[in-house]
Coordinates of C-alpha atoms in Angstrom, one line a residue:
X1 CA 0.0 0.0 0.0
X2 CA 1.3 3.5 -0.8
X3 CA 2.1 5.8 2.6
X4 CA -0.6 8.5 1.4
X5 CA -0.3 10.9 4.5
X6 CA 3.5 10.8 3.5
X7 CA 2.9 10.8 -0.2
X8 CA -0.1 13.6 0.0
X9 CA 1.9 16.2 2.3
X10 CA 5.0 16.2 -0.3
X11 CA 3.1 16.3 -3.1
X12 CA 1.3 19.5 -1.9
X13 CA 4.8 20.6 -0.7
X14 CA 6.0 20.7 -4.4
X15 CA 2.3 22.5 -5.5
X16 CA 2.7 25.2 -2.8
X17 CA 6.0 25.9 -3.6
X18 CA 5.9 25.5 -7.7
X19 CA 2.8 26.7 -8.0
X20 CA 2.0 29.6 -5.1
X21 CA 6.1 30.4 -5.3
X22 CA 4.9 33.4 -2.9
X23 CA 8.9 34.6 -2.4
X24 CA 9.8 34.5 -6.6
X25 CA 5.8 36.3 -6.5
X26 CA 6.7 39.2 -3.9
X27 CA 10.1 39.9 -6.0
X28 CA 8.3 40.3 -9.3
X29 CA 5.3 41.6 -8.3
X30 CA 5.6 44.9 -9.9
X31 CA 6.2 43.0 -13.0
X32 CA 3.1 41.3 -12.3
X33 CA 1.3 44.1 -11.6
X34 CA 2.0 46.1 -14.4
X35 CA 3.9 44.5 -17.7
X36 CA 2.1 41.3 -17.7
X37 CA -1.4 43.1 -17.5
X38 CA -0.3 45.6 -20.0
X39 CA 1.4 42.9 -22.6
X40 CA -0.8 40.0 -24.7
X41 CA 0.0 36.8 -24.6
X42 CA 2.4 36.9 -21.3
X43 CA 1.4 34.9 -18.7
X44 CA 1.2 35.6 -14.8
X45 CA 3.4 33.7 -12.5
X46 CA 0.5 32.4 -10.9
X47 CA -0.5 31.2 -14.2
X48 CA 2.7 30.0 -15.2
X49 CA 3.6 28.0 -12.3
X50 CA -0.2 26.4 -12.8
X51 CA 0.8 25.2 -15.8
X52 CA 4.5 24.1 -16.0
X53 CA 3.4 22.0 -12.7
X54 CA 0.4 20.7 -14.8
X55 CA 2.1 20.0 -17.5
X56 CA 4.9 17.8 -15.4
X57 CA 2.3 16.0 -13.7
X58 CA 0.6 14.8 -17.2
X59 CA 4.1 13.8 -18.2
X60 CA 4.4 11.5 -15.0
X61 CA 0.8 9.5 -14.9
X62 CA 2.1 7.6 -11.9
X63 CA 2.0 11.1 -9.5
X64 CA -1.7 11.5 -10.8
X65 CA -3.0 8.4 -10.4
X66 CA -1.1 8.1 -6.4
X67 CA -2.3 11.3 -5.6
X68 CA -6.1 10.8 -7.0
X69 CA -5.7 7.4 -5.2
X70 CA -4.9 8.5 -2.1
X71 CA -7.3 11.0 -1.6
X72 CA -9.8 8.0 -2.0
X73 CA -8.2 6.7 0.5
X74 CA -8.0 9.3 3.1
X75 CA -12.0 10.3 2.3
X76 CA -12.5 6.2 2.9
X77 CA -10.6 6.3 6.0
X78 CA -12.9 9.4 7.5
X79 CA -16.4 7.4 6.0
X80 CA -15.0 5.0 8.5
X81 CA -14.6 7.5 11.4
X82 CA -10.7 7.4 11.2
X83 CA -9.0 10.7 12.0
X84 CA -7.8 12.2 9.0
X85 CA -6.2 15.7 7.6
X86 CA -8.9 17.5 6.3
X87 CA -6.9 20.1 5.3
X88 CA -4.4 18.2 3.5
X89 CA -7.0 16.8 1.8
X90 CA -8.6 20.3 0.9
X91 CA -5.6 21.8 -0.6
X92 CA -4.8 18.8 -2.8
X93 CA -8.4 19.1 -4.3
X94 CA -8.1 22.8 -4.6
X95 CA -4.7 22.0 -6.7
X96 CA -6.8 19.2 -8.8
X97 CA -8.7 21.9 -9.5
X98 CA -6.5 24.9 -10.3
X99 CA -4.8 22.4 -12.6
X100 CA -8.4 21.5 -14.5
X101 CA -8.4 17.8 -13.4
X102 CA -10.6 17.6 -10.8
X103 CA -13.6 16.8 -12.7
X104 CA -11.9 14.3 -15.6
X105 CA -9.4 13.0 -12.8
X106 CA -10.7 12.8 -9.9
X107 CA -14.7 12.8 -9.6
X108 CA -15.1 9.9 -11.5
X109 CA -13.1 8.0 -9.6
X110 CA -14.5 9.6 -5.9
X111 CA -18.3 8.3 -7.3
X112 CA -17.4 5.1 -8.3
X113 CA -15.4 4.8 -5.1
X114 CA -18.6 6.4 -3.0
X115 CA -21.4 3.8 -4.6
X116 CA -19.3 1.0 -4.1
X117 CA -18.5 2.2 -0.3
X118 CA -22.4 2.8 0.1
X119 CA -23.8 -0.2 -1.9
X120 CA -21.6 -3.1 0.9
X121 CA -22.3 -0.7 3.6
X122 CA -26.1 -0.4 2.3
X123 CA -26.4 -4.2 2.3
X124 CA -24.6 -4.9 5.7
X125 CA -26.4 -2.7 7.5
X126 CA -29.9 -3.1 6.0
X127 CA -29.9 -6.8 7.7
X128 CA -28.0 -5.7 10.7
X129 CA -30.1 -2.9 12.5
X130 CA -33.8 -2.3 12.6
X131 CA -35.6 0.0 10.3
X132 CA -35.5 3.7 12.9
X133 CA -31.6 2.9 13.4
X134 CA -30.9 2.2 9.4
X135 CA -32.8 5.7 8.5
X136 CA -31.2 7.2 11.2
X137 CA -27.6 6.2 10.3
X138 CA -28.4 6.8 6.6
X139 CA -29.5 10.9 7.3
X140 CA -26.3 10.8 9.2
X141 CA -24.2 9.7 6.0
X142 CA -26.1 12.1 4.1
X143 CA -25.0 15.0 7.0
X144 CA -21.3 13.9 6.5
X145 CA -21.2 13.8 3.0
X146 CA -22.8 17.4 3.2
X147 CA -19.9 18.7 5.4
X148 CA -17.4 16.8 2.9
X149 CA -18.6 19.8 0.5
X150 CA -18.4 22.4 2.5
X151 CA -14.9 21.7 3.9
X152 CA -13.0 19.8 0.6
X153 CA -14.5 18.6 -1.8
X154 CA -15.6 21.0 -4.8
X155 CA -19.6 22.4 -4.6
X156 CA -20.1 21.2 -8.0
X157 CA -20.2 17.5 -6.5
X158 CA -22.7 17.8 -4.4
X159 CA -25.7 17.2 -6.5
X160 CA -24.1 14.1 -7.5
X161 CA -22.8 13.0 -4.3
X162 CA -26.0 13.3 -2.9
X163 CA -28.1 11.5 -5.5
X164 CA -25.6 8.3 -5.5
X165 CA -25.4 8.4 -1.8
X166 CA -29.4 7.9 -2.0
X167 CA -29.8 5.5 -4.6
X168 CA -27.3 3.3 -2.9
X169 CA -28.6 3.9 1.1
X170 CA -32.4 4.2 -0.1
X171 CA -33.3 3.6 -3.4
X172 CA -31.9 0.2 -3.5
X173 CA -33.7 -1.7 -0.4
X174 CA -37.0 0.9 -0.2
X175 CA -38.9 -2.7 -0.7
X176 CA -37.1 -3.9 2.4
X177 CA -37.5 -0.8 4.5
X178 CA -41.3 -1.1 3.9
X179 CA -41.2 -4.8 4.1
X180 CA -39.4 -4.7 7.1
X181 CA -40.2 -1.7 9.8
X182 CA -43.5 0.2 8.1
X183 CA -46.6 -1.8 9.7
X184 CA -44.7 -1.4 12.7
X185 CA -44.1 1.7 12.2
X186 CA -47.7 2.9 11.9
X187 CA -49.1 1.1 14.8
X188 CA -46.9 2.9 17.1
X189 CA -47.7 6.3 16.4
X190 CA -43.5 6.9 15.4
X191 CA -44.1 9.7 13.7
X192 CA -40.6 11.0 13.7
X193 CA -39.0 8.2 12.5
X194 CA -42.0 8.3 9.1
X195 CA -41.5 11.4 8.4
X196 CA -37.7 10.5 8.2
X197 CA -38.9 7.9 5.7
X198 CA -41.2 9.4 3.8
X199 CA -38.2 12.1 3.4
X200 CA -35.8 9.7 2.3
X201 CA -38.1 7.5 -0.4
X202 CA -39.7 10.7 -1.6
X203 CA -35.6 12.1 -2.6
X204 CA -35.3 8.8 -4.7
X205 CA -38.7 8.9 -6.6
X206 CA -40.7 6.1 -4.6
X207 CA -43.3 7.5 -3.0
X208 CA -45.3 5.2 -4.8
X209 CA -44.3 2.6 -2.8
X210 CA -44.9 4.3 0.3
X211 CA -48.5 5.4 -1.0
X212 CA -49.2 1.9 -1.8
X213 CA -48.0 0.6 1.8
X214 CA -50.1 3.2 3.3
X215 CA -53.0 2.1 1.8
X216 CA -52.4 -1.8 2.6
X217 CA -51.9 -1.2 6.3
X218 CA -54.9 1.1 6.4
X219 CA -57.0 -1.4 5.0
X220 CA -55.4 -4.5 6.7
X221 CA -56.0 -2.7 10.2
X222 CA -59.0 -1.2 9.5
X223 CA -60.4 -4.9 8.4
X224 CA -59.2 -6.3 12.2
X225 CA -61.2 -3.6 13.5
X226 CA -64.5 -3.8 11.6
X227 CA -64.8 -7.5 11.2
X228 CA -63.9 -8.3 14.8
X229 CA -68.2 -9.8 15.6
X230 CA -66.9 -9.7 19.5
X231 CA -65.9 -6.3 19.4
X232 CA -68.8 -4.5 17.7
X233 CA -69.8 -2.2 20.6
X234 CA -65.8 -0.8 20.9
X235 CA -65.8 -0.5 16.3
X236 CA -66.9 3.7 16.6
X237 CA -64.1 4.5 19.2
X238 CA -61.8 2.2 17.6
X239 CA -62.3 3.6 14.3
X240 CA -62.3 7.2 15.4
X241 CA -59.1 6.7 17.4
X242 CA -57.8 4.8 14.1
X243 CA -58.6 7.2 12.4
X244 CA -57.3 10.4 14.6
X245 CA -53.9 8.9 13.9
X246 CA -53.6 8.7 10.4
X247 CA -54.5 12.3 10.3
X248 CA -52.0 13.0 12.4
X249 CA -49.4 11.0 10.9
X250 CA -50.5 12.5 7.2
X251 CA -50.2 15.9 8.6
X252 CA -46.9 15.5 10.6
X253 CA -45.5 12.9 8.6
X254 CA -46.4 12.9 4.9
X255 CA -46.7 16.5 4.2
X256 CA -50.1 16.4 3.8
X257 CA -49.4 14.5 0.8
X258 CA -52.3 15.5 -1.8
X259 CA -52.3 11.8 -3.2
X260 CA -51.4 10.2 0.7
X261 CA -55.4 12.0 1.4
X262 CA -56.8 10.0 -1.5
X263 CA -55.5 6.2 -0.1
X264 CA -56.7 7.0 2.9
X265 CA -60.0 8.0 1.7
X266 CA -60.3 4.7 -0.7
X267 CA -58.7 2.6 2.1
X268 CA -61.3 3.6 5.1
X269 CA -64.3 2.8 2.3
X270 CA -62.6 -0.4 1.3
X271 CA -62.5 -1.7 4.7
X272 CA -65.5 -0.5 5.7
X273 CA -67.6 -1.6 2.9
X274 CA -66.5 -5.2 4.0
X275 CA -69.2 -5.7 6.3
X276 CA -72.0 -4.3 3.9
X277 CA -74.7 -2.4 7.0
X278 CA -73.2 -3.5 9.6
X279 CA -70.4 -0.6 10.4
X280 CA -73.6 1.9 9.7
X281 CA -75.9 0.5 12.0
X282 CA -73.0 0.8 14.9
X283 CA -72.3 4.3 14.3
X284 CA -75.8 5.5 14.4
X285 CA -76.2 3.4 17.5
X286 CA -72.9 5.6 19.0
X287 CA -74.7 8.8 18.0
X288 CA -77.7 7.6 20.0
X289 CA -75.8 6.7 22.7
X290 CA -73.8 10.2 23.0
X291 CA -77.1 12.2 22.6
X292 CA -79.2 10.4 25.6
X293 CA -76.3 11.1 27.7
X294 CA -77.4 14.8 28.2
X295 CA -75.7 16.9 30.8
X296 CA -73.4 13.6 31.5
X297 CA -72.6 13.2 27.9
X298 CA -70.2 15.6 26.1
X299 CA -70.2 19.0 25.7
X300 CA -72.1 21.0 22.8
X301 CA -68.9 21.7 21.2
X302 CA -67.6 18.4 21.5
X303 CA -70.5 16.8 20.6
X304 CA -70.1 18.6 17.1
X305 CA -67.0 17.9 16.8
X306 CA -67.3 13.9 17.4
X307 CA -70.1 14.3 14.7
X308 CA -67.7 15.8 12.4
X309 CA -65.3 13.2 12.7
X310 CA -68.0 10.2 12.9
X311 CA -69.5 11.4 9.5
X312 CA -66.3 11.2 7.9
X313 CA -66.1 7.3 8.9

C-alpha cells in the first residue's frame, strides 16, 4: 500500500512551492502588476507555475493516479470514522482543480469509489439494524457527505454525491425498508421516525411505494377492526381513534401529501364496505348513545365535533 499521508503532504509541498512560489511572487510583483497586465500573450506567475506544474504532472501518470488514489483513500478512511487531515485533503483538491483535473481525474473515480463504499455498507447494515436505526444512520451519511462539501471537496459535486449516496442507502432496499419496519411503524404512532422515511423515499422517486403501503396497512388494520363480531360495541371508538392517527401521521409525517389524502380515503371505504350495514348501523347506535347522555354526555362543542369526525367514517 502507498504511505498516502506521506505521499499527500510532499506532493502539496511541491504544488505550494511551484505553484504559489509566494517569495519569486513578492520579488516580481511589480512586474506582475503592471507589464504582464499591459502585454498580450504573457502569462502571470501564478499562471505560469499552474501550468509548468500541470504540464509535469501529465508527463508523469504515476504522481496523478497516487495522488487521486490517495485522496480515496484518506476520504474512505474518515467514512470510517478514522482521523484524518482534512486540510491536507482540501488543498490537494483545490490544486486538482486549479490544474483542470478535478472533474476528468478525480470525480469519476470519488463516485465510483462512493457507490461502491455505500452499496456493501447499504447491504450490511440493512440486515444488521432495525428500520429507525438504518434511517437514522443513513441521514447521518447524508449530513457527512454534506460537510465533505463544504470543507473539501468542490460544490459542484454535491448534486451528484448526494443522489448516489441515496440511490445506494435508499433507493436500492426501499422494498425492504417497507417490508421490514413500516406496519410497525404505523401502529406505534413513530411519527418522527415516518417522516424521516417518507423524506428519504420521496428524494429517490418512490413514494409510490410508500402510497401503496399506506394504503395496505390502512385497509389490513381497519379490516381487524371492523370485522372483529366480538368487538362490535368498541368498532366507533376504535375507528375514530384509528382514524385520529392517520390524520396525524398524514399531517406530521407525509406533508399532507395530496395523493397520501386520497388512499386514505379509498382505504377507510374499502375496509369499511367489508361488512355491507353493519359498520352503519354501529355508528348510528354511538350517536344515540352520546345524545341520551345529556348533561353527563359531552359538551355541545364536542358533541359537534365527534359528529364531524363520525360522519367522515
Amino acid at each position: 500500500p502507498i504511505p498516502c499521508v506521506p505521499w499527500q503532504s510532499q506532493t502539496s509541498g511541491q504544488y505550494q512551492r511551484r505553484v504559489h512560489g509566494q517569495t519569486i511572487r513578492d520579488i516580481f510583483l511589480y512586474l506582475d502588476r503592471t507589464y504582464v497586465i499591459q502585454t498580450a500573450d504573457v502569462r502571470s506567475l501564478w499562471d505560469m507555475g499552474l501550468q509548468l506544474f500541470c504540464k509535469h504532472l501529465k508527463l508523469n501518470e504515476e504522481v496523478e493516479r497516487k495522488t487521486i488514489h490517495c485522496v480515496l483513500f484518506l476520504i474512505e478512511s474518515e467514512r470510517k470514522q478514522e482521523s484524518i487531515n482534512r486540510s491536507l485533503v482540501k488543498t490537494l483538491l483545490r490544486m486538482l482543480i486549479a490544474l483542470g483535473i478535478y472533474q476528468s481525474s478525480f470525480e469519476v473515480e470519488f463516485f465510483r469509489a462512493t457507490e461502491g463504499y455505500y452499496y456493501e455498507e447499504g447491504h450490511r447494515l440493512i440486515r444488521r439494524f432495525s428500520i429507525p436505526d438504518y434511517l437514522a444512520h443513513v441521514s447521518d451519511r447524508l449530513k457527512q457527505e454534506l460537510e465533505r462539501v463544504e470543507f473539501y471537496l468542490d460544490v459542484r459535486s454535491r448534486k451528484q454525491l448526494i443522489t448516489k449516496t441515496e440511490e445506494q442507502m435508499v433507493k436500492l432496499h426501499v422494498d425492504t425498508i417497507l417490508n421490514k419496519g413500516y406496519a410497525e411503524l404505523m401502529a406505534n404512532d413513530r411519527k418522527e421516525h415516518l417522516k424521516r422515511m417518507y423524506n428519504l423515499i420521496s428524494a429517490v422517486g418512490e413514494l409510490d411505494k410508500l402510497k401503496s403501503a399506506f394504503g395496505i396497512y390502512i385497509e389490513k388494520t381497519g379490516a381487524s377492526i371492523v370485522l372483529d363480531k366480538e368487538k362490535d360495541k368498541v368498532m366507533v371508538p376504535s375507528l375514530l381513534t384509528f382514524k385520529k392517527s392517520l390524520d396525524s401521521i398524514l399531517a406530521e409525517s407525509f406533508r399532507d401529501n395530496e395523493e397520501f389524502k386520497y388512499a386514505l380515503k379509498s382505504s377507510f371505504e374499502a375496509f369499511i364496505n367489508q361488512r355491507q350495514n353493519r359498520p352503519a348501523e354501529m355508528i348510528a347506535k354511538f350517536l344515540d348513545r352520546q345524545l341520551k347522555q345529556g348533561n353527563k354526555g359531552p359538551s355541545e362543542e364536542e358533541l359537534e365535533d365527534l359528529l364531524k369526525h363520525v360522519l367522515i367514517i
